Coordinates of C-alpha atoms and ligand atoms in Angstrom, one line a residue:
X13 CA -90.4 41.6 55.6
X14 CA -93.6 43.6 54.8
X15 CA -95.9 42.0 52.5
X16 CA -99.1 43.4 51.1
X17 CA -102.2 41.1 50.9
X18 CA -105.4 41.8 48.8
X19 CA -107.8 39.6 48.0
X20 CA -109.2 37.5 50.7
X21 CA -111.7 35.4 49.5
X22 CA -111.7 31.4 49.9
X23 CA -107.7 30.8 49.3
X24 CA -106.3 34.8 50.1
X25 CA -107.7 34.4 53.3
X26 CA -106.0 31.1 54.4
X27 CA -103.2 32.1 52.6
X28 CA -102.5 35.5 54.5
X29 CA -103.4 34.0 58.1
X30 CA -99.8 31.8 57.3
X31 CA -97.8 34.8 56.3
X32 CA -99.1 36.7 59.5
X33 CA -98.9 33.1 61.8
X34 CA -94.6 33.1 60.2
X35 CA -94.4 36.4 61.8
X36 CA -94.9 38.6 58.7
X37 CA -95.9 42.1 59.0
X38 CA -99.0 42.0 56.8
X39 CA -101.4 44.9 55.5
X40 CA -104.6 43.8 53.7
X41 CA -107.4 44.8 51.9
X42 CA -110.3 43.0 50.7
X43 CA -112.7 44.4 48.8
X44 CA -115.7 43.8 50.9
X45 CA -114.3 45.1 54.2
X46 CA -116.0 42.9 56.6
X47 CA -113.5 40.2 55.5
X48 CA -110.3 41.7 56.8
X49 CA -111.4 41.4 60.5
X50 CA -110.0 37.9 61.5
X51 CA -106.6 38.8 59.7
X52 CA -106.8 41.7 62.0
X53 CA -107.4 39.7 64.7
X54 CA -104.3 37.4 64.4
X55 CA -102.2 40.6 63.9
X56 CA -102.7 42.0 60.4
X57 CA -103.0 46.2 59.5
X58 CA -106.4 46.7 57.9
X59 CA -105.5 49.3 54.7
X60 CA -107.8 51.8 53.8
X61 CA -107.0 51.2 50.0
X62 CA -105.0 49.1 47.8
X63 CA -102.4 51.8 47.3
X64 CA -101.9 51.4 51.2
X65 CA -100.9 48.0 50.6
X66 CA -98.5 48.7 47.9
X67 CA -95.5 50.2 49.5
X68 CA -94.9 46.8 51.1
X69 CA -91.5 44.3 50.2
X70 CA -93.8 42.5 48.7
X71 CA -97.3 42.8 46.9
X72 CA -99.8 39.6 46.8
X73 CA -102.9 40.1 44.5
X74 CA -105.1 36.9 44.9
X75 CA -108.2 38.3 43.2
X76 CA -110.9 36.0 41.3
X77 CA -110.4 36.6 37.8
X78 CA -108.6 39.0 35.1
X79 CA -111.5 41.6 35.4
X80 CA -111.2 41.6 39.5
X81 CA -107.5 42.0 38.9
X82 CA -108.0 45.1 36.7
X83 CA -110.6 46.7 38.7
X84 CA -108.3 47.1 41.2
X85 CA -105.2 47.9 39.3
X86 CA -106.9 50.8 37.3
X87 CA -109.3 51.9 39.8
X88 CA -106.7 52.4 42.4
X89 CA -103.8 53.5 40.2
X90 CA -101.7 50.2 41.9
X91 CA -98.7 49.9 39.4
X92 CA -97.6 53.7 39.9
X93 CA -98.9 53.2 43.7
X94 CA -96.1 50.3 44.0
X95 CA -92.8 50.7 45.5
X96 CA -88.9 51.1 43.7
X97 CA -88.5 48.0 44.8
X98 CA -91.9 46.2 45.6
X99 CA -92.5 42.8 44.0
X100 CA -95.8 42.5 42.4
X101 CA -97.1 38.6 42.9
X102 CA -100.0 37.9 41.2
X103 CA -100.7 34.6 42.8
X104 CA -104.3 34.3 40.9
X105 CA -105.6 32.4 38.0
X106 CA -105.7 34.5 34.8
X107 CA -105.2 34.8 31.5
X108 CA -101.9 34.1 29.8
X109 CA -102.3 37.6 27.9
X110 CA -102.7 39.2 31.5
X111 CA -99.8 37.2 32.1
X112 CA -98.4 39.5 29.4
X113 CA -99.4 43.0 29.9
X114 CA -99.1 43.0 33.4
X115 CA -95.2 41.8 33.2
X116 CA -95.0 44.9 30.2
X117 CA -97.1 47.3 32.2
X118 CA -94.6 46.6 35.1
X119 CA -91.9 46.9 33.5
X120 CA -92.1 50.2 31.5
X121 CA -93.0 51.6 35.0
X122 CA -89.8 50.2 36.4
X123 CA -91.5 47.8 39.0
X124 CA -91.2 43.7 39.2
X125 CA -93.7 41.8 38.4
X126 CA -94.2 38.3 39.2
X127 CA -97.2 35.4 38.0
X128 CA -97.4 33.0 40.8
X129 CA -100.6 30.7 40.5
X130 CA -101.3 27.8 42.9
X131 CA -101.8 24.5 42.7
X132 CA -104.3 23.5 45.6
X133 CA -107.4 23.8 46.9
X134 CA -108.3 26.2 50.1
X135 CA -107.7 23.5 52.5
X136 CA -104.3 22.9 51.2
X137 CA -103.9 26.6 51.5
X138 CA -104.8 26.6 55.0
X139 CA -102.4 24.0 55.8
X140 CA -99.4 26.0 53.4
X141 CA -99.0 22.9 51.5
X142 CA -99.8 24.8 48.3
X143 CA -97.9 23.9 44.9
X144 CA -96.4 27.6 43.4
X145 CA -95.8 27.9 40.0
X146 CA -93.6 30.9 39.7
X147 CA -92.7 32.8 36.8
X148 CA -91.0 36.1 36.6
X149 CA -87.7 37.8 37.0
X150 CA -85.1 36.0 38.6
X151 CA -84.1 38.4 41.1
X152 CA -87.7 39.3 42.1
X153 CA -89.0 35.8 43.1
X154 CA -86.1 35.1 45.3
X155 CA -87.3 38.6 47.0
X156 CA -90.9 36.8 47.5
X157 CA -89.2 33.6 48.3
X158 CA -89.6 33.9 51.7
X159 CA -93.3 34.3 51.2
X160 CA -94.1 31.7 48.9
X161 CA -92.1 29.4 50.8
X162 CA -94.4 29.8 54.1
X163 CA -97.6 29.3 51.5
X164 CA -96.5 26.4 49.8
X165 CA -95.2 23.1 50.5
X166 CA -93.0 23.8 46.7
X167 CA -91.8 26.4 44.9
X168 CA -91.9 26.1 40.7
X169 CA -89.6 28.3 39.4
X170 CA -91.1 28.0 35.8
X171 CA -88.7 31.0 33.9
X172 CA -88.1 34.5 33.5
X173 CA -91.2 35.6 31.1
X174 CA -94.5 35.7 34.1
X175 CA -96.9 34.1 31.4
X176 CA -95.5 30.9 31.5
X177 CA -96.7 30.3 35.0
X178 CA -100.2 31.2 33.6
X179 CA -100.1 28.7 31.0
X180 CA -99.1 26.0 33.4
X181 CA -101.5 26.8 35.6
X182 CA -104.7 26.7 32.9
X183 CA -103.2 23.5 31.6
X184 CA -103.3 21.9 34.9
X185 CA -106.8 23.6 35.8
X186 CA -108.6 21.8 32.4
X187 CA -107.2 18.3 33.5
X188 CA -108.8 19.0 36.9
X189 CA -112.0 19.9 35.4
X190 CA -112.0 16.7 33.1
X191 CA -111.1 14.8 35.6
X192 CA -113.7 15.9 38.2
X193 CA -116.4 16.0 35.2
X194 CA -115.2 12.4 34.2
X195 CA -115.5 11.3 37.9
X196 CA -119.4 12.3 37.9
X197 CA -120.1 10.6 34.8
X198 CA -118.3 6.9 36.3
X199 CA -120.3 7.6 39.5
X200 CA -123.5 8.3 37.5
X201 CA -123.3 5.3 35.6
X202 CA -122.8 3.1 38.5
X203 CA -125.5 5.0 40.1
X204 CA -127.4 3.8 37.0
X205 CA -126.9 0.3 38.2
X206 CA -127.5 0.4 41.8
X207 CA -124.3 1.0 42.6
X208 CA -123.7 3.4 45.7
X209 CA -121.9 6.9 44.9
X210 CA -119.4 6.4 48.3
X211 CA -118.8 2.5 47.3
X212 CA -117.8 3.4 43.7
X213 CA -115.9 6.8 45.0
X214 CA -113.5 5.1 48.1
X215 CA -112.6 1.9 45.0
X216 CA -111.2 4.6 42.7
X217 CA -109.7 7.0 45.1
X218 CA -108.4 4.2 46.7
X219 CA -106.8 2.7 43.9
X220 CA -106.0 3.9 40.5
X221 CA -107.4 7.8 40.7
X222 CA -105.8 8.1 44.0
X223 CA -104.7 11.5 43.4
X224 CA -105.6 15.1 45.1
X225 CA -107.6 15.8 41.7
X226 CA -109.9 13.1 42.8
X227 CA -109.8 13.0 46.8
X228 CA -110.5 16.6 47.1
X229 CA -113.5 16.4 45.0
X230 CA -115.3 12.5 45.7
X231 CA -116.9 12.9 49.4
X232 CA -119.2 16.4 48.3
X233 CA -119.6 14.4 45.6
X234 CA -120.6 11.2 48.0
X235 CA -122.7 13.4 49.7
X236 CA -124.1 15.7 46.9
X237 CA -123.4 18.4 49.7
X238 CA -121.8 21.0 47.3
X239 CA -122.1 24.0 49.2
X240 CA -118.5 24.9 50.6
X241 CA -117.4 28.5 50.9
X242 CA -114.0 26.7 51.3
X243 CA -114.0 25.2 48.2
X244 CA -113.7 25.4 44.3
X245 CA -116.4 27.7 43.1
X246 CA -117.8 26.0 39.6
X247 CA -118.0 29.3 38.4
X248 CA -113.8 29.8 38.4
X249 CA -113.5 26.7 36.9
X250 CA -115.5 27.7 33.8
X251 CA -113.3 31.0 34.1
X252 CA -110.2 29.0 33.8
X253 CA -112.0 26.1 30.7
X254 CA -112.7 29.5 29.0
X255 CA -108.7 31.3 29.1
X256 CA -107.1 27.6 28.4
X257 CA -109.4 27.6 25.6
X258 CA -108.8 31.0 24.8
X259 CA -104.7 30.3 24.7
X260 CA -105.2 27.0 23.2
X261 CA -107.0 28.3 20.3
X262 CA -104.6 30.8 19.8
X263 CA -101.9 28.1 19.0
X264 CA -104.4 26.2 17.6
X265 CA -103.9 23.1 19.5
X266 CA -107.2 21.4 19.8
X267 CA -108.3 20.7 23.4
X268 CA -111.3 18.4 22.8
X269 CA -111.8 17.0 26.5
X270 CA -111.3 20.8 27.6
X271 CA -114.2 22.1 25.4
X272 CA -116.4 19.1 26.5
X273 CA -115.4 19.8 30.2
X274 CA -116.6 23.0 29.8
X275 CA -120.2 22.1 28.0
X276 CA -121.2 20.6 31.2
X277 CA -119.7 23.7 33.4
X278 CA -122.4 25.7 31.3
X279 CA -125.0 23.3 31.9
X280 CA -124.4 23.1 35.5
X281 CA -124.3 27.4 35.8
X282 CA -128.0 27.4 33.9
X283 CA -129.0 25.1 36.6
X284 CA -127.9 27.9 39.1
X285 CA -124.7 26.3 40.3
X286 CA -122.3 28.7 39.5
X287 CA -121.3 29.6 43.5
X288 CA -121.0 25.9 44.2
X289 CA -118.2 23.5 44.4
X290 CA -116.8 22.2 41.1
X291 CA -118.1 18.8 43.0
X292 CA -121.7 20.1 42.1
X293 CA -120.6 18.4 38.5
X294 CA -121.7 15.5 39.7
X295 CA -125.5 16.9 40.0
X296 CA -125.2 17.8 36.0
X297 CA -124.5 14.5 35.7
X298 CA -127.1 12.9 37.5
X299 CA -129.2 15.4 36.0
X300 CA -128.8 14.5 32.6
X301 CA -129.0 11.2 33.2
X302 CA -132.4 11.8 35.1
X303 CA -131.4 9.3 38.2
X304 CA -134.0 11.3 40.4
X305 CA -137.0 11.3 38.5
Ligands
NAP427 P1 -113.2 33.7 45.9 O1 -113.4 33.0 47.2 O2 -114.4 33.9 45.0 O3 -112.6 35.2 46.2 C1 -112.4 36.1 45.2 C2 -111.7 37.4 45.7 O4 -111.7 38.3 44.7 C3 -112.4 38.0 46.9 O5 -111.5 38.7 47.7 C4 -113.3 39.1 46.2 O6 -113.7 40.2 47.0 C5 -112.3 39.5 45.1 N1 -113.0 40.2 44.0 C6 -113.8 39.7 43.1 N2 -114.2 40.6 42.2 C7 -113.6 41.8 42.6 C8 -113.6 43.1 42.1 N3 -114.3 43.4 40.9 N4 -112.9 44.0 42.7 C9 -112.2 43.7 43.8 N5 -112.1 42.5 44.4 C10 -112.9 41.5 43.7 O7 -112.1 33.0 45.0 P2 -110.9 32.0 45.5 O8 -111.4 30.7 45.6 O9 -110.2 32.6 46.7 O10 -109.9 32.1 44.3 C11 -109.0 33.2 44.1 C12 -108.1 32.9 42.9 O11 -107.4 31.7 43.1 C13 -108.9 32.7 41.6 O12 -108.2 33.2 40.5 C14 -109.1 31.2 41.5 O13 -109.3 30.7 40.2 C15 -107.7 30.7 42.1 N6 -107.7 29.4 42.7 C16 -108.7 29.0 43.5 C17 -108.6 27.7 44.1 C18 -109.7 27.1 44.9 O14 -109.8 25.9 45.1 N7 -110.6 27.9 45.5 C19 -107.5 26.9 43.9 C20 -106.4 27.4 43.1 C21 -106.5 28.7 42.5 P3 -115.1 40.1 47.9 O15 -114.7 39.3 49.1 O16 -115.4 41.5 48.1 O17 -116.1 39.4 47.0

């Protein structure tokens, strides 16, 4: 099968060095060239363009954000670019109107389109244990199954209409931010009282927050060592606050925690921690509780 990658930032990256280690034949782009090197080096074809990757079986987008994903789309003329019979899988996080137009704009052109967000962080990428929401037509994601299946450790097949998978995704994306924001303000409060960040962090990963939410997020926190071009950027996870607020709003279903969450994200960007791990909410936390005056 030929599959088309573009987009190799923190989780494209990992994610295409598994399609190419399963023996795929992969063609990728990345918008700052430099990055496609090592997926050249383990066998990859380095395209000149997007178009180039487009012809493929299948298509993978994994682009930051709805703008990234229509820069490259309008710039490069991708949907006409696409094959009769290419699927289109948008494995990024965007908005549930994208999730939309893009399944429309495929479809009057006669191509399949596919919304196929992620549940996992870039390590869990690296080690294809990611959890794939997919939402699209039937036929098309069994023709990416193949694909997803050597990414992910489970396959969500989550219905015919591609937005669905979006909406599943930013649900799941503002409990992570609460939870990681609610994790900085228990560990700030201990801190309050003496209380070390790593002996309050191993008792409630250990115990009753023992879930990937927390234990991805508690040891940069332990070490306030937020810095991780393998990680979470903060920034993306005010991107995603913002479109489930967006969608919730649109429903009107208040989403108080959500709104909260995403006070603090500002906060934390004003401070200047917008590239850094979503971890670096435990800084705004100390912050505002002035623990290193
Ligand atoms: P990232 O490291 O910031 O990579 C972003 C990618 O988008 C890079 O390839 C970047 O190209 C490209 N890009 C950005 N703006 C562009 C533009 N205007 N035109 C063309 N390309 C552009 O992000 P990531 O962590 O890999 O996340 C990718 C997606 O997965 C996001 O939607 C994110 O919300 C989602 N996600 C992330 C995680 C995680 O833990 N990191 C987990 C699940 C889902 P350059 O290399 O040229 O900058």
């Amino acid at each position: 099968m030929n599959i088309g990658f573009i987009g190799l930032g923190a989780m494209g990256r990992a994610m295409a060095h598994n399609l190419v280690a399963a023996g795929f034949d992969v063609t990728v782009w990345n918008r700052s060239a430099d990055k496609c090197q090592p997926l050249v080096d383990a066998g990859a074809t380095q395209a000149d363009t997007p178009a180039d990757c487009a012809r493929a079986d299948v298509l993978i987008t994994m682009l930051a954000d709805d703008d990234a994903l229509a820069a490259v789309i309008d710039e490069h003329d991708l949907i006409t670019a696409l094959g009769d019979n290419t699927v289109h899988v948008n494995m990024a996080t965007v908005a549930v109107e994208t999730g939309r137009t893009m399944a429309a704009r495929h479809a009057e052109a006669g191509k399949a389109y596919v919304a196929a967000p992620v549940l996992g962080r870039p390590d869990l990428a690296a080690a294809a244990k990611l959890n794939i929401v997919a939402a699209g037509p039937a036929a098309a994601i069994e023709t990416a199954r193949p694909a997803l299946e050597t990414m992910g450790a489970k396959l969500w097949p989550a219905g015919d209409d591609a937005f669905r998978a979006n909406v599943i995704k930013l649900a799941t994306n503002t409990m992570l931010v609460s939870a990681v924001e609610t994790m900085a303000e228990a560990t700030s409060m201990s801190a309050a009282y003496g209380i070390e960040p790593g002996d309050f962090l191993e008792i409630i990963t250990h115990s009753v927050f023992g879930s990937p939410a927390y234990l991805g997020y508690a040891p940069a926190m332990e070490k306030r060592d937020y810095d991780n071009p393998e990680g979470f950027k903060l920034k993306l996870g005010a991107k995603d606050i913002d479109l489930a607020l967006r969608a919730s709003r649109a429903q009107n279903v208040p989403m108080p925690m959500g709104a909260a969450a995403r006070e603090r994200l500002a906060e934390a960007m004003a401070a200047g921690d917008g590239e850094l791990d979503l971890s670096a909410l435990g800084e705004a936390a100390r912050r505002s509780a002035h623990l290193d005056d």
